[in-house]
Amino acid sequence: MARIVFVGVGDVELTRRVVSDLLLAPSLRGELEIVLHDENPGQLATAEALVRALDAEAGSVATIVTCPSRRRALDGADFVVGHIDVGGFEATLRDFEIPHRYGLRQTIGDTIGIGGIFRGLRTIPVFVELGREMAELCPDAWLLSCSDPMAMTGWAVQEATGFTRFAGVCHAVCDTHAYLADLVGRGLDEVTFLSAGLNHQSFVLRFEAEGRSLYPDLDEVLDADPELRRHVRVELYRRFGYFPTQSSEHAAEYVPWFMRHSEETARSGCVPRSTCGGWATACTCTRRRGGRCRPAGRCWCAGSTRSPRPPRSWPC
């Protein structure tokens, strides 16, 4: 039986997605021990209820355990899924507000740039501690990190602890595969994909069905849709010839051609618009076929007291 430990379960959507992937794997039916750990008792209780409901729906017959003690949770683990959001909403808000005072533009701010550095400075010590505990309690386990900045934290864990069984995971690649298949009117199981690159900077090298490339089909869809052509990732595809797996909001921060230029941010819609360093986007649809795009984001406004964090991954 595989013992998979989740360290940090406050992000309900991420927990749901990762656990669902595991529970739906036929080879893992009856072979999973899912251990949930979080320092917040309320979040831990919510995650337990969610995972038990998912297990019942999937019929996976998993063993589900909650463990307030992280060391006890890690003991004997085969895999550790880490999603640790140090500082929560208030810290993320400052990641936007402080740079905004000095004229710096950000859309997501969790991987590179000053926002990524802020997040890295508060996240690295926690992951280093986790790496040391794993080296002691489960040295043969893999630490699968869902936390950003992924490269910074992974590098720090390996340098500071010598624990090298670290890998970053992100749903952006499989989300993009589903998105592209949907755009050209294909079922995901009909399409062959090959994507490669770095975290938050990968490209779809093969997009094929029935022995031919589907990129010409995608070109037809884009040519017929002015709104789609506004997206940063579409512009990158037009320039490089391969579709990027990361969202437009993320991608705009990783290259120098958009965020520094007001006319480009206005055209693409990737514009931080509020005085508190909020974000906005022209389109955040998950599915387009058969209907209009569904907006999934809004700006943080100067007068608001609580707003959702920017989503971890955007499909558009």
Short mmCIF file of C-alpha atoms in Angstrom, two decimals:
data_model
loop_
_atom_site.label_atom_id
_atom_site.label_comp_id
_atom_site.label_asym_id
_atom_site.label_seq_id
_atom_site.Cartn_x
_atom_site.Cartn_y
_atom_site.Cartn_z
CA MET A 1 0.00 0.00 0.00
CA ALA A 2 1.33 3.45 -0.97
CA ARG A 3 1.45 6.00 1.87
CA ILE A 4 0.90 9.44 0.36
CA VAL A 5 1.11 12.36 2.77
CA PHE A 6 -0.40 15.76 2.02
CA VAL A 7 1.37 18.57 3.89
CA GLY A 8 -0.81 21.66 3.66
CA VAL A 9 -4.43 21.08 2.61
CA GLY A 10 -5.85 24.60 2.90
CA ASP A 11 -6.22 24.96 -0.88
CA VAL A 12 -9.42 22.94 -1.34
CA GLU A 13 -9.34 23.03 -5.14
CA LEU A 14 -5.75 21.81 -5.37
CA THR A 15 -6.40 19.06 -2.82
CA ARG A 16 -9.48 17.99 -4.75
CA ARG A 17 -7.63 17.80 -8.05
CA VAL A 18 -4.59 15.89 -6.83
CA VAL A 19 -6.60 13.46 -4.69
CA SER A 20 -9.08 12.90 -7.54
CA ASP A 21 -6.25 11.98 -9.88
CA LEU A 22 -5.04 9.38 -7.38
CA LEU A 23 -8.45 7.95 -6.55
CA LEU A 24 -9.39 7.53 -10.20
CA ALA A 25 -6.28 5.49 -11.03
CA PRO A 26 -7.49 1.85 -11.37
CA SER A 27 -4.10 0.45 -10.34
CA LEU A 28 -4.33 2.25 -6.97
CA ARG A 29 -7.79 0.99 -6.01
CA GLY A 30 -7.53 -0.41 -2.49
CA GLU A 31 -3.80 0.40 -2.43
CA LEU A 32 -3.82 3.97 -1.14
CA GLU A 33 -3.19 5.34 2.32
CA ILE A 34 -3.86 9.09 2.21
CA VAL A 35 -2.53 11.01 5.20
CA LEU A 36 -3.67 14.62 5.59
CA HIS A 37 -1.71 17.14 7.65
CA ASP A 38 -2.33 20.84 8.23
CA GLU A 39 -1.58 23.11 11.18
CA ASN A 40 -5.07 24.62 10.90
CA PRO A 41 -7.62 22.23 12.48
CA GLY A 42 -10.51 23.71 10.52
CA GLN A 43 -8.75 23.29 7.19
CA LEU A 44 -7.76 19.76 8.15
CA ALA A 45 -11.37 18.84 8.97
CA THR A 46 -12.59 20.32 5.68
CA ALA A 47 -9.98 18.39 3.72
CA GLU A 48 -10.87 15.15 5.47
CA ALA A 49 -14.56 15.56 4.62
CA LEU A 50 -13.68 16.35 1.01
CA VAL A 51 -11.32 13.39 0.58
CA ARG A 52 -13.76 10.95 2.18
CA ALA A 53 -16.51 12.17 -0.14
CA LEU A 54 -14.25 11.80 -3.18
CA ASP A 55 -13.22 8.32 -2.10
CA ALA A 56 -16.84 7.26 -1.66
CA GLU A 57 -17.77 8.63 -5.08
CA ALA A 58 -14.83 6.97 -6.81
CA GLY A 59 -15.15 3.70 -4.92
CA SER A 60 -11.40 3.68 -4.39
CA VAL A 61 -11.44 2.02 -0.95
CA ALA A 62 -8.59 4.23 0.23
CA THR A 63 -7.41 4.43 3.82
CA ILE A 64 -7.78 8.07 4.91
CA VAL A 65 -6.01 9.42 8.00
CA THR A 66 -5.68 12.91 9.48
CA CYS A 67 -2.56 13.71 11.44
CA PRO A 68 -1.99 17.01 13.31
CA SER A 69 1.66 16.02 13.92
CA ARG A 70 3.75 16.51 10.80
CA ARG A 71 6.56 14.26 12.00
CA ARG A 72 4.14 11.42 12.68
CA ALA A 73 2.52 11.97 9.28
CA LEU A 74 5.88 11.80 7.49
CA ASP A 75 7.08 8.65 9.23
CA GLY A 76 7.16 5.89 6.62
CA ALA A 77 5.81 8.02 3.76
CA ASP A 78 6.33 6.95 0.16
CA PHE A 79 5.35 10.32 -1.31
CA VAL A 80 4.81 13.72 0.25
CA VAL A 81 2.68 16.28 -1.59
CA GLY A 82 3.59 19.73 -0.29
CA HIS A 83 1.39 22.76 -0.78
CA ILE A 84 2.41 25.27 1.85
CA ASP A 85 1.13 28.82 1.57
CA VAL A 86 3.16 30.72 4.14
CA GLY A 87 1.41 33.90 5.26
CA GLY A 88 -1.81 33.22 3.39
CA PHE A 89 -3.90 35.97 1.86
CA GLU A 90 -2.40 38.88 3.79
CA ALA A 91 1.15 38.06 2.72
CA THR A 92 0.08 37.60 -0.90
CA LEU A 93 -1.67 40.96 -0.81
CA ARG A 94 1.57 42.64 0.29
CA ASP A 95 3.39 40.87 -2.56
CA PHE A 96 1.25 43.03 -4.84
CA GLU A 97 0.77 46.21 -2.88
CA ILE A 98 4.40 46.97 -2.02
CA PRO A 99 5.82 46.61 -5.57
CA HIS A 100 2.81 48.54 -6.90
CA ARG A 101 3.86 51.59 -4.88
CA TYR A 102 7.09 51.66 -6.87
CA GLY A 103 5.47 51.21 -10.26
CA LEU A 104 6.17 47.50 -10.72
CA ARG A 105 3.54 45.57 -12.67
CA GLN A 106 2.58 42.04 -11.75
CA THR A 107 -0.22 39.67 -12.67
CA ILE A 108 0.48 36.56 -10.56
CA GLY A 109 3.76 37.38 -8.82
CA ASP A 110 4.52 33.94 -7.37
CA THR A 111 7.43 32.60 -9.42
CA ILE A 112 9.90 35.26 -10.57
CA GLY A 113 10.31 39.00 -10.11
CA ILE A 114 9.89 40.72 -6.78
CA GLY A 115 6.67 38.89 -5.97
CA GLY A 116 8.40 35.56 -6.49
CA ILE A 117 11.31 36.69 -4.32
CA PHE A 118 8.96 37.78 -1.52
CA ARG A 119 7.16 34.44 -1.65
CA GLY A 120 10.46 32.57 -1.82
CA LEU A 121 11.89 34.31 1.24
CA ARG A 122 9.00 33.19 3.42
CA THR A 123 8.50 29.75 1.83
CA ILE A 124 12.08 28.47 1.58
CA PRO A 125 12.69 28.11 5.36
CA VAL A 126 9.52 26.00 5.71
CA PHE A 127 10.47 23.70 2.85
CA VAL A 128 14.03 23.36 4.12
CA GLU A 129 12.65 22.23 7.48
CA LEU A 130 10.34 19.78 5.70
CA GLY A 131 13.28 18.44 3.67
CA ARG A 132 15.30 17.84 6.84
CA GLU A 133 12.41 15.98 8.45
CA MET A 134 11.96 13.81 5.36
CA ALA A 135 15.69 13.01 5.25
CA GLU A 136 15.31 11.71 8.80
CA LEU A 137 11.86 10.07 8.74
CA CYS A 138 11.29 8.94 5.14
CA PRO A 139 14.59 9.27 3.23
CA ASP A 140 13.37 7.15 0.31
CA ALA A 141 10.18 9.18 -0.23
CA TRP A 142 9.68 11.79 -2.95
CA LEU A 143 8.72 15.34 -2.06
CA LEU A 144 6.27 16.49 -4.74
CA SER A 145 5.87 20.24 -4.41
CA CYS A 146 2.80 22.12 -5.59
CA SER A 147 4.14 25.36 -4.07
CA ASP A 148 5.65 28.34 -5.84
CA PRO A 149 8.27 29.57 -6.40
CA MET A 150 9.02 25.99 -7.35
CA ALA A 151 12.57 26.33 -8.66
CA MET A 152 13.69 28.43 -5.69
CA THR A 153 12.27 26.07 -3.08
CA GLY A 154 13.57 22.91 -4.77
CA TRP A 155 17.04 24.39 -5.16
CA ALA A 156 17.04 25.50 -1.53
CA VAL A 157 15.95 22.09 -0.19
CA GLN A 158 18.70 20.30 -2.10
CA GLU A 159 21.42 22.81 -1.19
CA ALA A 160 20.51 23.16 2.49
CA THR A 161 19.58 19.59 3.36
CA GLY A 162 21.14 17.28 0.80
CA PHE A 163 17.69 15.77 0.26
CA THR A 164 17.47 15.40 -3.51
CA ARG A 165 14.24 13.46 -4.04
CA PHE A 166 12.33 16.62 -4.89
CA ALA A 167 10.07 17.23 -7.89
CA GLY A 168 7.72 20.05 -8.77
CA VAL A 169 4.24 19.27 -10.08
CA CYS A 170 1.68 21.50 -11.77
CA HIS A 171 -1.62 20.90 -13.56
CA ALA A 172 -0.89 23.51 -16.22
CA VAL A 173 0.38 21.04 -18.81
CA CYS A 174 -2.59 18.65 -18.64
CA ASP A 175 -4.98 21.63 -18.41
CA THR A 176 -3.50 23.02 -21.62
CA HIS A 177 -3.78 19.66 -23.37
CA ALA A 178 -7.49 19.55 -22.51
CA TYR A 179 -7.91 23.18 -23.55
CA LEU A 180 -6.28 22.68 -26.96
CA ALA A 181 -8.23 19.51 -27.69
CA ASP A 182 -11.44 21.33 -26.83
CA LEU A 183 -10.58 24.31 -29.04
CA VAL A 184 -10.24 22.10 -32.12
CA GLY A 185 -13.31 20.03 -31.27
CA ARG A 186 -11.52 16.84 -30.30
CA GLY A 187 -11.83 14.54 -27.33
CA LEU A 188 -8.75 14.46 -25.16
CA ASP A 189 -8.34 10.73 -25.75
CA GLU A 190 -8.18 11.32 -29.51
CA VAL A 191 -5.10 13.56 -29.34
CA THR A 192 -1.41 12.79 -28.90
CA PHE A 193 0.59 15.41 -27.02
CA LEU A 194 4.26 15.89 -26.24
CA SER A 195 5.18 18.85 -24.05
CA ALA A 196 8.56 19.77 -22.62
CA GLY A 197 10.25 22.60 -20.76
CA LEU A 198 10.57 24.05 -17.28
CA ASN A 199 7.93 24.65 -14.66
CA HIS A 200 5.68 27.48 -15.90
CA GLN A 201 7.66 27.63 -19.14
CA SER A 202 6.86 24.57 -21.23
CA PHE A 203 5.62 24.22 -24.80
CA VAL A 204 3.45 21.69 -26.65
CA LEU A 205 5.85 20.18 -29.18
CA ARG A 206 3.42 17.63 -30.61
CA PHE A 207 -0.32 18.20 -30.99
CA GLU A 208 -1.55 15.42 -33.29
CA ALA A 209 -4.41 13.12 -34.18
CA GLU A 210 -4.74 10.47 -36.84
CA GLY A 211 -1.12 10.90 -37.82
CA ARG A 212 -1.25 14.62 -38.56
CA SER A 213 -0.57 17.85 -36.71
CA LEU A 214 -3.57 19.67 -35.31
CA TYR A 215 -1.76 23.00 -35.25
CA PRO A 216 -3.30 24.00 -38.64
CA ASP A 217 -6.74 23.36 -37.11
CA LEU A 218 -5.81 25.54 -34.16
CA ASP A 219 -4.68 28.29 -36.53
CA GLU A 220 -8.12 28.30 -38.14
CA VAL A 221 -9.79 28.65 -34.73
CA LEU A 222 -7.50 31.51 -33.74
CA ASP A 223 -7.91 33.31 -37.07
CA ALA A 224 -11.67 33.30 -36.56
CA ASP A 225 -11.62 34.58 -32.99
CA PRO A 226 -10.25 38.08 -32.28
CA GLU A 227 -10.64 37.62 -28.50
CA LEU A 228 -8.47 34.52 -28.49
CA ARG A 229 -5.82 36.33 -30.52
CA ARG A 230 -5.47 38.89 -27.72
CA HIS A 231 -4.07 36.31 -25.31
CA VAL A 232 -0.40 36.48 -24.45
CA ARG A 233 0.07 32.75 -24.87
CA VAL A 234 -1.43 32.94 -28.36
CA GLU A 235 1.03 35.71 -29.26
CA LEU A 236 3.88 33.53 -27.97
CA TYR A 237 2.58 30.64 -30.05
CA ARG A 238 2.46 32.86 -33.15
CA ARG A 239 6.08 33.91 -32.56
CA PHE A 240 7.61 30.57 -31.54
CA GLY A 241 5.43 28.04 -33.36
CA TYR A 242 4.60 25.98 -30.26
CA PHE A 243 1.77 26.62 -27.80
CA PRO A 244 2.90 27.47 -24.25
CA THR A 245 1.43 25.43 -21.43
CA GLN A 246 1.30 28.30 -18.97
CA SER A 247 -1.48 30.84 -18.74
CA SER A 248 -1.31 34.26 -20.34
CA GLU A 249 -1.24 35.87 -16.90
CA HIS A 250 1.82 33.86 -15.90
CA ALA A 251 3.53 34.04 -19.29
CA ALA A 252 3.26 37.83 -19.45
CA GLU A 253 5.61 38.10 -16.47
CA TYR A 254 8.23 35.70 -17.85
CA VAL A 255 9.11 37.56 -21.04
CA PRO A 256 10.03 41.24 -21.50
CA TRP A 257 7.56 42.08 -24.26
CA PHE A 258 4.29 42.68 -22.43
CA MET A 259 4.29 43.96 -18.85
CA ARG A 260 6.76 46.76 -19.54
CA HIS A 261 4.66 48.19 -22.37
CA SER A 262 1.32 49.84 -21.64
CA GLU A 263 -0.02 49.33 -25.14
CA GLU A 264 0.66 45.59 -24.91
CA THR A 265 -0.88 45.16 -21.47
CA ALA A 266 -3.95 47.06 -22.65
CA ARG A 267 -4.21 44.94 -25.81
CA SER A 268 -3.77 41.60 -24.05
CA GLY A 269 -5.81 42.43 -20.96
CA CYS A 270 -3.04 41.33 -18.56
CA VAL A 271 -3.17 44.60 -16.64
CA PRO A 272 -2.85 45.17 -12.90
CA ARG A 273 -5.63 47.74 -12.55
CA SER A 274 -6.37 48.49 -8.91
CA THR A 275 -4.49 50.80 -6.62
CA CYS A 276 -3.80 47.88 -4.26
CA GLY A 277 -1.95 45.95 -6.94
CA GLY A 278 -4.84 43.85 -8.14
CA TRP A 279 -5.02 41.83 -11.29
CA ALA A 280 -7.36 41.47 -14.18
CA THR A 281 -7.57 39.46 -17.34
CA ALA A 282 -9.30 39.66 -20.66
CA CYS A 283 -10.40 36.02 -20.56
CA THR A 284 -10.16 33.17 -18.08
CA CYS A 285 -12.34 30.58 -19.75
CA THR A 286 -11.92 26.87 -19.16
CA ARG A 287 -14.10 25.75 -22.05
CA ARG A 288 -15.23 27.63 -25.12
CA ARG A 289 -17.07 25.12 -27.31
CA GLY A 290 -20.80 25.67 -27.28
CA GLY A 291 -20.83 28.93 -25.40
CA ARG A 292 -19.19 32.12 -24.28
CA CYS A 293 -16.10 32.31 -22.11
CA ARG A 294 -16.82 32.23 -18.40
CA PRO A 295 -14.95 34.92 -16.43
CA ALA A 296 -13.22 33.47 -13.39
CA GLY A 297 -11.36 36.46 -12.00
CA ARG A 298 -11.87 40.00 -10.80
CA CYS A 299 -9.72 42.88 -9.69
CA TRP A 300 -8.75 43.48 -6.12
CA CYS A 301 -10.17 46.90 -5.38
CA ALA A 302 -8.91 49.54 -3.01
CA GLY A 303 -12.13 49.46 -1.04
CA SER A 304 -12.46 45.69 -0.70
CA THR A 305 -11.65 43.98 2.57
CA ARG A 306 -11.33 40.37 1.42
CA SER A 307 -10.81 39.04 -2.08
CA PRO A 308 -9.77 35.68 -3.48
CA ARG A 309 -6.15 35.04 -4.25
CA PRO A 310 -5.24 34.88 -7.92
CA PRO A 311 -5.89 31.31 -9.10
CA ARG A 312 -2.82 29.08 -9.24
CA SER A 313 -3.26 28.17 -12.87
CA TRP A 314 -5.14 29.80 -15.72
CA PRO A 315 -6.12 27.91 -18.86
CA CYS A 316 -6.21 30.82 -21.29
#
